[in-house]
Coordinates of C-alpha atoms in Angstrom, one line a residue:
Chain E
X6 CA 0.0 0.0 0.0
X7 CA 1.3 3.4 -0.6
X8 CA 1.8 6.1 2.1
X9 CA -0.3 8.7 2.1
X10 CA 2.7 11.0 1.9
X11 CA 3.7 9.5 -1.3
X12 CA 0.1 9.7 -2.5
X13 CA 0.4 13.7 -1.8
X14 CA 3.3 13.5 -3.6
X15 CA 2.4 11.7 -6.8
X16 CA 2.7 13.7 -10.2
X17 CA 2.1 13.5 -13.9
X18 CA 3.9 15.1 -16.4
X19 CA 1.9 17.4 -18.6
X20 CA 3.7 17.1 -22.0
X21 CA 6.4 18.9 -21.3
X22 CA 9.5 18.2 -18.5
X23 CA 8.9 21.5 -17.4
X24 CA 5.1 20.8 -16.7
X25 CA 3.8 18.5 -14.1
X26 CA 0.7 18.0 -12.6
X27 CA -0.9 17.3 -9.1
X28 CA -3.7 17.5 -6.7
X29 CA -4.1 18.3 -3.1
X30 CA -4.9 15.0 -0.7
X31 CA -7.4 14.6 1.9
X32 CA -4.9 13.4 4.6
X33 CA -2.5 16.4 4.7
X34 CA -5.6 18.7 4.8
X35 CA -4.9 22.0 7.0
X36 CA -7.8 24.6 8.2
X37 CA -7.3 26.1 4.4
X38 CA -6.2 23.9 2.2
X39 CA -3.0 21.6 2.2
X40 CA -0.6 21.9 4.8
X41 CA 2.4 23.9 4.3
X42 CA 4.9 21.2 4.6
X43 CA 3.1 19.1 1.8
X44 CA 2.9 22.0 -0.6
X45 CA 6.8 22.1 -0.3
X46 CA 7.5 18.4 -0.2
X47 CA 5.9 18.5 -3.3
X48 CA 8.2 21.4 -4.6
X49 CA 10.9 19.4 -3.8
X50 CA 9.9 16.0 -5.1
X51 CA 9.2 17.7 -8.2
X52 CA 12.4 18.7 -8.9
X53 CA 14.2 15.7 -7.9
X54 CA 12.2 14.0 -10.3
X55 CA 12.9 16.2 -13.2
X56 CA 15.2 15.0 -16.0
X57 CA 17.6 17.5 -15.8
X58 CA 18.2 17.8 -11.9
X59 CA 21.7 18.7 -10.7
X60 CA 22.0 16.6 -7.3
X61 CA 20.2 16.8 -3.9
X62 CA 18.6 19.9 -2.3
X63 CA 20.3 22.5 -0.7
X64 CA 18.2 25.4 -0.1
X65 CA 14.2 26.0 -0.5
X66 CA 12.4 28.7 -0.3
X67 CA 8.5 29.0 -0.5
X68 CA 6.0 31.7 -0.5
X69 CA 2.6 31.3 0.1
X70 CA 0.7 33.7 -2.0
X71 CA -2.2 32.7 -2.3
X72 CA -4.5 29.4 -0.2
X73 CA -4.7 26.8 -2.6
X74 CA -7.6 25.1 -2.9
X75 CA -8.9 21.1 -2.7
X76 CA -8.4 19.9 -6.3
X77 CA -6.0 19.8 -9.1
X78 CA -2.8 22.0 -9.2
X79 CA 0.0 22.7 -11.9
X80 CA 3.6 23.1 -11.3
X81 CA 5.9 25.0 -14.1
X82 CA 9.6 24.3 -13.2
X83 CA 12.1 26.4 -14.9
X84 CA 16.3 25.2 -14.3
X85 CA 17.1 28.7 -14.6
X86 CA 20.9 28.0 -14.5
X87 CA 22.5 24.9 -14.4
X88 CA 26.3 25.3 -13.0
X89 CA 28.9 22.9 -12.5
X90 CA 27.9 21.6 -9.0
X91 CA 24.9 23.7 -8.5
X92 CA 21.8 24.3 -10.2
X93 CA 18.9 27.2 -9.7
X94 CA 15.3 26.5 -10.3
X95 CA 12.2 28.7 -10.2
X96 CA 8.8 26.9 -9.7
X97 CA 5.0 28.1 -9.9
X98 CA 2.1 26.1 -8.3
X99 CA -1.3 27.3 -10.2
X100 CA -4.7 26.7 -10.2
X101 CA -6.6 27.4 -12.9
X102 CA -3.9 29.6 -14.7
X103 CA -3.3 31.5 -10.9
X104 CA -0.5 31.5 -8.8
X105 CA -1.0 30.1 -5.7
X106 CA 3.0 29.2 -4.2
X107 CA 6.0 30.3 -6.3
X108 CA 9.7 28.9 -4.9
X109 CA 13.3 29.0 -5.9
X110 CA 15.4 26.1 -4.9
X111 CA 19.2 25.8 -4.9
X112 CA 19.8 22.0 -6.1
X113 CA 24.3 21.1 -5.8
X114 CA 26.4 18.2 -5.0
X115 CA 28.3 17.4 -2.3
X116 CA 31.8 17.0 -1.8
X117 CA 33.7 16.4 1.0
X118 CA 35.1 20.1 3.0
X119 CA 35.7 20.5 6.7
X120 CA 32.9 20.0 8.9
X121 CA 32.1 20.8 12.2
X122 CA 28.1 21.5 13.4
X123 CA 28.4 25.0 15.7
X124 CA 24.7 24.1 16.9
X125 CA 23.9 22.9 19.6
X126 CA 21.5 20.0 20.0
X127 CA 18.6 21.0 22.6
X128 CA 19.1 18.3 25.4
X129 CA 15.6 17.1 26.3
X130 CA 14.4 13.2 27.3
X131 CA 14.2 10.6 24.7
X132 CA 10.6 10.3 23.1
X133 CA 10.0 7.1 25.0
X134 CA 10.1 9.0 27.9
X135 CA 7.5 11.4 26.4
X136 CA 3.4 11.2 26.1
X137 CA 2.2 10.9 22.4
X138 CA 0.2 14.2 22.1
X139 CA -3.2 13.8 20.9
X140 CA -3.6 15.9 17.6
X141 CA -6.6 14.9 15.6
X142 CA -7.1 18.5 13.8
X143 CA -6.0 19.8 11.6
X144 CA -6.1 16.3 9.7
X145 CA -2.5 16.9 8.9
X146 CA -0.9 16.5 12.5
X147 CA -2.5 12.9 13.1
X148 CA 0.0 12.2 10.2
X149 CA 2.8 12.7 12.5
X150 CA 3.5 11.4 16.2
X151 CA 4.5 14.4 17.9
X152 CA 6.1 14.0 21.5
X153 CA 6.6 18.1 23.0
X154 CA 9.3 18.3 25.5
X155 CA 8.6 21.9 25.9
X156 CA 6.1 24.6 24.3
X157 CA 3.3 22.2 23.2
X158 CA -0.2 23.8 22.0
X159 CA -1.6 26.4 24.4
X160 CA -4.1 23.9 26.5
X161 CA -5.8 26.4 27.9
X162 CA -7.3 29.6 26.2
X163 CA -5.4 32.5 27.4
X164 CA -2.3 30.7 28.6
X165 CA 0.2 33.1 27.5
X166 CA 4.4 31.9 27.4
X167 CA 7.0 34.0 28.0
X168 CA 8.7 31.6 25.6
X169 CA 7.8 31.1 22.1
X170 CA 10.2 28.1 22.3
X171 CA 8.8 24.5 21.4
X172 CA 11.3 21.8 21.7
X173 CA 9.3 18.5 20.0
X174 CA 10.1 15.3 18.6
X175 CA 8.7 13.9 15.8
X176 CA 8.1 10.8 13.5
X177 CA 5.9 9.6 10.5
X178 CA 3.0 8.1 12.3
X179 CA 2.9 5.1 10.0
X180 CA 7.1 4.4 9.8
X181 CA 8.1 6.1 6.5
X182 CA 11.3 6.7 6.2
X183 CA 12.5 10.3 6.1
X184 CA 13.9 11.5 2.6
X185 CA 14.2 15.1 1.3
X186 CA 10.5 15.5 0.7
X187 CA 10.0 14.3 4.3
X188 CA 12.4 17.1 5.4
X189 CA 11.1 19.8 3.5
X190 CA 7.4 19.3 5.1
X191 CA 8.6 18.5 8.7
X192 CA 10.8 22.3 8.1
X193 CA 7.3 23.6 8.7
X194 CA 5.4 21.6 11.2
X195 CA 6.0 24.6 13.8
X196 CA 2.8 25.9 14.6
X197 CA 2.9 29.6 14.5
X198 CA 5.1 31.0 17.8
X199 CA 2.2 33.4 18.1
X200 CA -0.2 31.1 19.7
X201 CA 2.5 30.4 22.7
X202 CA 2.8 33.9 23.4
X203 CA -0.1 35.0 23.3
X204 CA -2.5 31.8 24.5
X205 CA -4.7 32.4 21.3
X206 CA -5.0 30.6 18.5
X207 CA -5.4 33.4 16.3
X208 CA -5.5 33.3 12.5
X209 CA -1.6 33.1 11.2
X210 CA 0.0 31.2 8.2
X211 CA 3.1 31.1 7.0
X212 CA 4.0 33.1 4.3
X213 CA 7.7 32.5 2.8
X214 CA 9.3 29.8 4.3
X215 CA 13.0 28.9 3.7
X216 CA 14.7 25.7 4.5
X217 CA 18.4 25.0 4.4
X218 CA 19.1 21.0 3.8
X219 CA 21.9 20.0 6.0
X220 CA 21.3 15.9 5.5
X221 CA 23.4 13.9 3.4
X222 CA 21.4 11.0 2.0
X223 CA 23.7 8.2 4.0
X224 CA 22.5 10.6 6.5
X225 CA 18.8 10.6 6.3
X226 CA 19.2 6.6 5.7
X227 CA 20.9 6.5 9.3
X228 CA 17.2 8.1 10.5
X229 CA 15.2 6.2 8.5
X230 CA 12.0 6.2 10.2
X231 CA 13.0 7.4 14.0
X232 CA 11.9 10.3 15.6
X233 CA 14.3 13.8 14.7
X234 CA 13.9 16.9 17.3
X235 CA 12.8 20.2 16.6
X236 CA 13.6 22.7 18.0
X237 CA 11.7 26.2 17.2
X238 CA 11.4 29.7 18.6
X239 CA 10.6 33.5 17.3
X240 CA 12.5 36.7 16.8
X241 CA 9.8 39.4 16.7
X242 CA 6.5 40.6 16.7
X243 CA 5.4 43.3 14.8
X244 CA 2.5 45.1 12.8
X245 CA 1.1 41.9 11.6
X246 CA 4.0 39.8 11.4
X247 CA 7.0 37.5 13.0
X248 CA 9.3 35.3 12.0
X249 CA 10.4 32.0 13.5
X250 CA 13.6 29.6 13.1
X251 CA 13.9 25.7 13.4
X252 CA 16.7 23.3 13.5
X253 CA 15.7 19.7 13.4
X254 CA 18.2 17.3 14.3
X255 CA 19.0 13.4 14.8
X256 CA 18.5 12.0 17.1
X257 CA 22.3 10.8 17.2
X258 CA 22.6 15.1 17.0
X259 CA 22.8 15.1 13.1
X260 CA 21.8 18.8 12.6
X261 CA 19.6 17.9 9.0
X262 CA 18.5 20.9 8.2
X263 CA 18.0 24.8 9.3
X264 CA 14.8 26.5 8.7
X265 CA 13.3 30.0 8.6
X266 CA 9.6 31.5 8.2
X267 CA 7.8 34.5 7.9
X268 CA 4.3 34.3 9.2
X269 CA 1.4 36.6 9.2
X270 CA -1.1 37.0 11.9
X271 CA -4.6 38.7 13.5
X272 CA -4.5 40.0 16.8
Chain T
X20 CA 26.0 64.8 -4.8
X21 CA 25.0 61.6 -5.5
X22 CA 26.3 58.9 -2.9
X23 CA 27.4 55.8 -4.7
X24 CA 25.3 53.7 -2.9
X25 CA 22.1 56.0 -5.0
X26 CA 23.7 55.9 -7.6
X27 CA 24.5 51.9 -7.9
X28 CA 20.7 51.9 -7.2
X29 CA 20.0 53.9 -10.1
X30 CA 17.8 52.0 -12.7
X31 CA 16.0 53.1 -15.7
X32 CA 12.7 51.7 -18.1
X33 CA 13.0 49.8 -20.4
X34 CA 10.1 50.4 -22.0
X35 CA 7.8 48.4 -19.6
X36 CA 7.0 48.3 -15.6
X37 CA 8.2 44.9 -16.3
X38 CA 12.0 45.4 -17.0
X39 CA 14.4 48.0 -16.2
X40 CA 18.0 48.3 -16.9
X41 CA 21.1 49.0 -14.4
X42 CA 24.8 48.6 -14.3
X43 CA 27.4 47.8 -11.9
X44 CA 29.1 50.3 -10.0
X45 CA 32.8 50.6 -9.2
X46 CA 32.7 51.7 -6.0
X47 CA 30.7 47.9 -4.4
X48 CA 32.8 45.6 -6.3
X49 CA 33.5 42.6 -4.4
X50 CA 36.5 40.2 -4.9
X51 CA 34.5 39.0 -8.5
X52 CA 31.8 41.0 -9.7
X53 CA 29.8 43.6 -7.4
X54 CA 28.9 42.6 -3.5
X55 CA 26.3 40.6 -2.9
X56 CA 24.6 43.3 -0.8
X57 CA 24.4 45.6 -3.5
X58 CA 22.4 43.5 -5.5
X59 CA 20.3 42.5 -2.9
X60 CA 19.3 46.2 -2.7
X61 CA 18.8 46.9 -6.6
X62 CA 16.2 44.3 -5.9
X63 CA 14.6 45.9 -3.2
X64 CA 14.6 49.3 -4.7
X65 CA 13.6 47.9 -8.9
X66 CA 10.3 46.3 -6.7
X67 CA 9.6 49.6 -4.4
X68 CA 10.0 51.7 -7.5
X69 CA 7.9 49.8 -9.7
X70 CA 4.5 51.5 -10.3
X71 CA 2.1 48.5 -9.0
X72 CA 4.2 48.1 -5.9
X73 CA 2.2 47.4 -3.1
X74 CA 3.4 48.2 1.0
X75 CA 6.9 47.8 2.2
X76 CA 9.5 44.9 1.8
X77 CA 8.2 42.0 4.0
X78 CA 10.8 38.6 2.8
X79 CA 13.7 38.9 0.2
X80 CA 15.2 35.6 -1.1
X81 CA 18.6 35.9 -3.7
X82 CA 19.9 32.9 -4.9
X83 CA 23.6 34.1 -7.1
X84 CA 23.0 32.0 -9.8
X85 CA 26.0 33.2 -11.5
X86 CA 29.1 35.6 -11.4
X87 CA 28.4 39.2 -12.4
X88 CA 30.0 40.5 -14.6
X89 CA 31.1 44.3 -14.3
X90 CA 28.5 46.4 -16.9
X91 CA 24.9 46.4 -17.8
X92 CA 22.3 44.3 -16.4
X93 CA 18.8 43.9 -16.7
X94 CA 15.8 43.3 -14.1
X95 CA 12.5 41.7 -14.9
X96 CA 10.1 42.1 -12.4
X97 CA 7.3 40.0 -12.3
X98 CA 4.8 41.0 -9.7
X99 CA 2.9 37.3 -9.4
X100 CA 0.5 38.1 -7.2
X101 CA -1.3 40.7 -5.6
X102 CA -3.6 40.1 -2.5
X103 CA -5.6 42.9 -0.5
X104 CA -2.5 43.3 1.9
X105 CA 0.6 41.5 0.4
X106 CA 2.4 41.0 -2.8
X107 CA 4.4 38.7 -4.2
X108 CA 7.1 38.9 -7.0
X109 CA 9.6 36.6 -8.8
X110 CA 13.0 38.8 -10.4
X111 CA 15.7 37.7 -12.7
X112 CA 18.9 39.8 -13.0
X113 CA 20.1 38.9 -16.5
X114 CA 23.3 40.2 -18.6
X115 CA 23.3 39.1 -22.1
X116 CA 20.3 37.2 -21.7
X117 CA 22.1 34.7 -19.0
X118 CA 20.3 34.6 -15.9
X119 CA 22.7 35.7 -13.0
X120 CA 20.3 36.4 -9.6
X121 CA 17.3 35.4 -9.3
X122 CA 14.8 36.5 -6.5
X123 CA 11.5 36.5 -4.7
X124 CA 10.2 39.2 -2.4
X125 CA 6.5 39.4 -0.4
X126 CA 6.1 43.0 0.0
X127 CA 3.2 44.2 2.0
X128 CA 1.0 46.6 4.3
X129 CA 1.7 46.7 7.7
X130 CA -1.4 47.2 10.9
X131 CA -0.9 47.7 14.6
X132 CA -0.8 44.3 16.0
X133 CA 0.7 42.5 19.3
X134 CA 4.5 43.1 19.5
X135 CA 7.2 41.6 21.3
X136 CA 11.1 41.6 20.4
X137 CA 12.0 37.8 22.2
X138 CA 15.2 37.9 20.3
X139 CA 18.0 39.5 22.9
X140 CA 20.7 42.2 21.7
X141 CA 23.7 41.7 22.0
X142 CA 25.5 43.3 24.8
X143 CA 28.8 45.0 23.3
X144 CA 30.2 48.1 24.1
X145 CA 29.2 51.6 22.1
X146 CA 30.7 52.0 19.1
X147 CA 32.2 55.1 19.9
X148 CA 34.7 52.9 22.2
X149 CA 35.4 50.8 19.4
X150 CA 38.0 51.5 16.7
X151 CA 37.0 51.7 13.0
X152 CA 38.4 48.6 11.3
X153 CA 40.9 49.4 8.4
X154 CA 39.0 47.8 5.8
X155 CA 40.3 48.8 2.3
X156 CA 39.7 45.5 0.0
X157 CA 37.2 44.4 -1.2
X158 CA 36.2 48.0 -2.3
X159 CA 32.6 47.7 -1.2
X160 CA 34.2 47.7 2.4
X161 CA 35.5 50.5 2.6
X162 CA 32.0 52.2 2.2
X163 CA 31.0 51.0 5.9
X164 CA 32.4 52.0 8.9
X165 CA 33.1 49.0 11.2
X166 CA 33.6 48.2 14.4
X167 CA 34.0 44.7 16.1
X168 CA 33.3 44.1 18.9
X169 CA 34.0 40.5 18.7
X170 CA 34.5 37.6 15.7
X171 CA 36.9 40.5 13.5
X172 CA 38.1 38.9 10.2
X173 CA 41.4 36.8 10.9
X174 CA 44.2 38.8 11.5
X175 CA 46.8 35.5 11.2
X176 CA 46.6 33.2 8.9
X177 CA 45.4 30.3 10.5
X178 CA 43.9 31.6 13.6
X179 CA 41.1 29.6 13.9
X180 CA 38.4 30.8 16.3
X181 CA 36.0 28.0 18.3
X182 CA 33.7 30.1 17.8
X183 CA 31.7 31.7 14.2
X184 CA 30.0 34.8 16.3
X185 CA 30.8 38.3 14.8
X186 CA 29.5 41.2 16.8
X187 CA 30.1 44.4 15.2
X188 CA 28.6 47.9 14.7
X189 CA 28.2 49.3 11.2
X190 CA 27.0 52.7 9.5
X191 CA 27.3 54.2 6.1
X192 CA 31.3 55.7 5.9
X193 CA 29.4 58.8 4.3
X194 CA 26.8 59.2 6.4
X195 CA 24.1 58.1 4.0
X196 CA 21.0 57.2 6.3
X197 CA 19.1 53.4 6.6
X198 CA 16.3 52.6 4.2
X199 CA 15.1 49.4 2.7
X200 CA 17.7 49.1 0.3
X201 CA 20.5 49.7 2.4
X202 CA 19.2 47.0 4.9
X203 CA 18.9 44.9 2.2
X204 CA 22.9 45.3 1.7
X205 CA 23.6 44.9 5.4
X206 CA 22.3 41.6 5.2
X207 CA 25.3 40.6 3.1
X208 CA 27.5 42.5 5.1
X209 CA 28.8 39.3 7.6
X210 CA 32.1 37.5 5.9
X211 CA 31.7 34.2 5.4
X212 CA 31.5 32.4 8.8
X213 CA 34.3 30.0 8.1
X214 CA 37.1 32.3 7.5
X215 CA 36.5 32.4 11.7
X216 CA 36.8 28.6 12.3
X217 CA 39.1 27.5 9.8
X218 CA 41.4 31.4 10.1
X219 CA 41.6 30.8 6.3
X220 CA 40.6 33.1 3.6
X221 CA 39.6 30.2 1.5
X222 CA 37.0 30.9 -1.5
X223 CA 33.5 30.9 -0.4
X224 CA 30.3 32.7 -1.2
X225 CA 26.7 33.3 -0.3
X226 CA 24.2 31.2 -2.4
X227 CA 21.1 32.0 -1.6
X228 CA 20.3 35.3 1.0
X229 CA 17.4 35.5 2.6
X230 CA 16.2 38.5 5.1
X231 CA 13.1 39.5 6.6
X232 CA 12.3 43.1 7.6
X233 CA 10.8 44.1 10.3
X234 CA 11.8 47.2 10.5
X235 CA 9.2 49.5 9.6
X236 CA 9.8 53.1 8.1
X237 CA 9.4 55.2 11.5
X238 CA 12.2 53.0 13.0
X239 CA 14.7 53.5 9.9
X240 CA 14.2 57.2 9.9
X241 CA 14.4 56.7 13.7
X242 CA 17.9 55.2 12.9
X243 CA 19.3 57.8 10.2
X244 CA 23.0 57.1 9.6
X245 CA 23.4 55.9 13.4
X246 CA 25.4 52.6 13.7
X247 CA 23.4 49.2 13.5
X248 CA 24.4 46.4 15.5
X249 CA 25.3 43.1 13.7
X250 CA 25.3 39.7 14.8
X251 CA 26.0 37.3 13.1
X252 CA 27.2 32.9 13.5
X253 CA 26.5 29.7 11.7
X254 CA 25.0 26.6 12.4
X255 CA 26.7 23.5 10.7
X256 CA 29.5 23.4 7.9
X257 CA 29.6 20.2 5.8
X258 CA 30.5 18.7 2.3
X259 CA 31.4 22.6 1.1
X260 CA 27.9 24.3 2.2
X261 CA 27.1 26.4 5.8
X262 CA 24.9 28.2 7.1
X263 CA 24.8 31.1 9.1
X264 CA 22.2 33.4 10.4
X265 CA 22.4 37.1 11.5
X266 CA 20.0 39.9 13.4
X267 CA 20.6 43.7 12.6
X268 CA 20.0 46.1 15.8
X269 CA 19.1 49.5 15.9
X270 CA 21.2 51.2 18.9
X271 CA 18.4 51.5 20.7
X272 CA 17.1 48.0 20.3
X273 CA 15.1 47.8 17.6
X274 CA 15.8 44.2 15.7
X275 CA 15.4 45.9 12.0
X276 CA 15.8 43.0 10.1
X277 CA 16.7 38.7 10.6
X278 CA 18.8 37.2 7.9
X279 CA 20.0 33.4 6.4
X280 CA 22.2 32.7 3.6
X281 CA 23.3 29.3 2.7
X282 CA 27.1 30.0 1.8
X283 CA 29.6 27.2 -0.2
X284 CA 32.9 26.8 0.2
X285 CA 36.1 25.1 -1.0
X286 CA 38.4 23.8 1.7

């Protein structure tokens, strides 16, 4: 049986490498629409799967411009420059001839350098040591088993953080292995830091979101299907805006990938 | 007169909203081709001049898709979509027809909302009890005034730090005041993190930039041609990529703008 993340992800071309086709799935529903995270797994897995790709993802950025709706959806991919080692793409998701997402990605291959991961791992329990939360809504999160060490959901209305730190592990629900499209939708599984602070869940959505992809594949192969940590907080609140940053890491303290958003909000 | 920094920004129609024409300027060239923060802020200004522009600079992501060469360039500007608050564009620099940069920006409108900084400034001492750093090459360096108040650029060869954190103060060498565009450059203003590990001067470059303003127009007039505060460190190095992110400080404590780039290296 396939995984209902790989059903999300399954596309057609439309005559053209530089055409593909898609539709949204019931499972990764959010309040509007897909879930972030799916929308850009499917970026990603789009490009991997083009003819021309130039090795394994380095950097993604998405902007949400528009909420996409239940139904079909059209990607154009444009390899606006193919270098060496690196390679630059531009890519449209449309419904019915609008724009809904647009995203660049910075595809390159690896070679070995000096390393060394300046990061530091948040030291929290082990997720056996942690309660499963219960997350039936929006559809999307009952995807995922999500085990909070710190800055869970807001239980109460009202019960404001000083914090807008969550420190959470998480794991497919069903045991799929992590891969790059796996990465890219787990970079935004970070409710919006607003709801912490504030003890509201008031309207906010992400609106550009960038993700930098640490993992080596040997890597992500090590993780398969355990649980990675993430670790999120914000940076300021202003006019109608914030932005928040995420590292998500092995659990073995593999940083895999660093990640960025700016999210709009009411209130 | 016309400060260089105006006049690097100086673009002119070519014959539609859709694409204007520019050229690099002497006075910001980088070790190849012009400083990455330069063109950052051509961006930023081709969008905020363009007559459908809607609000104030919200995201910017860059991706350097190619060297630039010193001359004429071109911008098309693509405003995607427009919402009732936000805006989102795609932008290709090209030079003979090659694509170079390539971009996406959210502009938008801003509305009184909650606020909260929960990033922390720095603590470092004023600038005034700092000494200017004798920056004379690249050329675009010696248009800042710089102070460090820790991570300076390697003074030994081979002086490796344990640590990728740069503190420093920066303002305009001429006095030119802060405004989008030259936020948009200060971004880029951070040296690659590894010259601090590794005490090397090994080739490395940004990638892909990404910055999010929250500054909003009140504050940067607030600012003027007073010092900013950056901070700046990375997260992991590995198989010739890093990351590293930075926050930009008014004096007064005012975050202005967070930043990301994904930089490669050889070494």
């Amino acid at each position: 049986m396939t995984h209902v993340f790989d059903e999300a992800l399954s596309l057609e071309s439309a005559g053209s490498p530089g055409l593909v086709t898609g539709a949204t799935h019931p499972a990764w529903a959010n309040m509007v629409g897909p879930f972030g995270g799916v929308t850009a797994a499917v970026l990603t897995r789009a490009i991997e799967t083009h003819p021309d790709v130039l090795g394994d993802p380095l950097a993604l950025t998405v902007n949400y411009a528009a909420p996409i709706v239940d139904g079909p959806f059209e990607l154009a991919l444009n390899p606006v420059r193919t270098n060496r080692t690196n390679q630059h793409w531009i890519v449209e998701l449309r419904q019915d001839g609008e724009t809904k997402t647009t995203a660049t990605a910075v595809f390159g291959v690896h070679r070995d350098s000096w390393a060394d991961t300046e990061a530091v791992m948040p030291s929290v329990p082990a997720p056996e040591q942690l309660p499963r939360g219960a997350q039936e809504f929006p559809i999307w999160l009952s995807r995922f088993d999500l085990r909070f060490a710190a800055g869970p959901f807001p239980q109460t209305v009202g019960q404001a953080s000083p914090s807008s730190q969550s420190l959470l592990w998480v794991r497919d629900a069903e045991g799929r292995a992590l891969d790059y499209a796996a990465l890219s939708a787990a970079a935004d599984m970070f409710f919006p830091r607003i709801y912490l602070r504030t003890g509201q869940l008031i309207p906010a959505g992400t609106i550009s979101l960038t993700t930098y992809f640490h993992a080596s594949r040997a890597e992500l192969e090590e993780v398969g299907a355990d649980f990675v940590l993430g670790a999120a907080s914000a940076n300021r609140f202003s006019r109608g805006f914030f932005d928040q940053s995420a590292t998500v890491w092995s659990r073995g303290g593999t940083l895999l990938a660093s990640t960025h958003q700016l999210v709009y909000f009411k209130g």
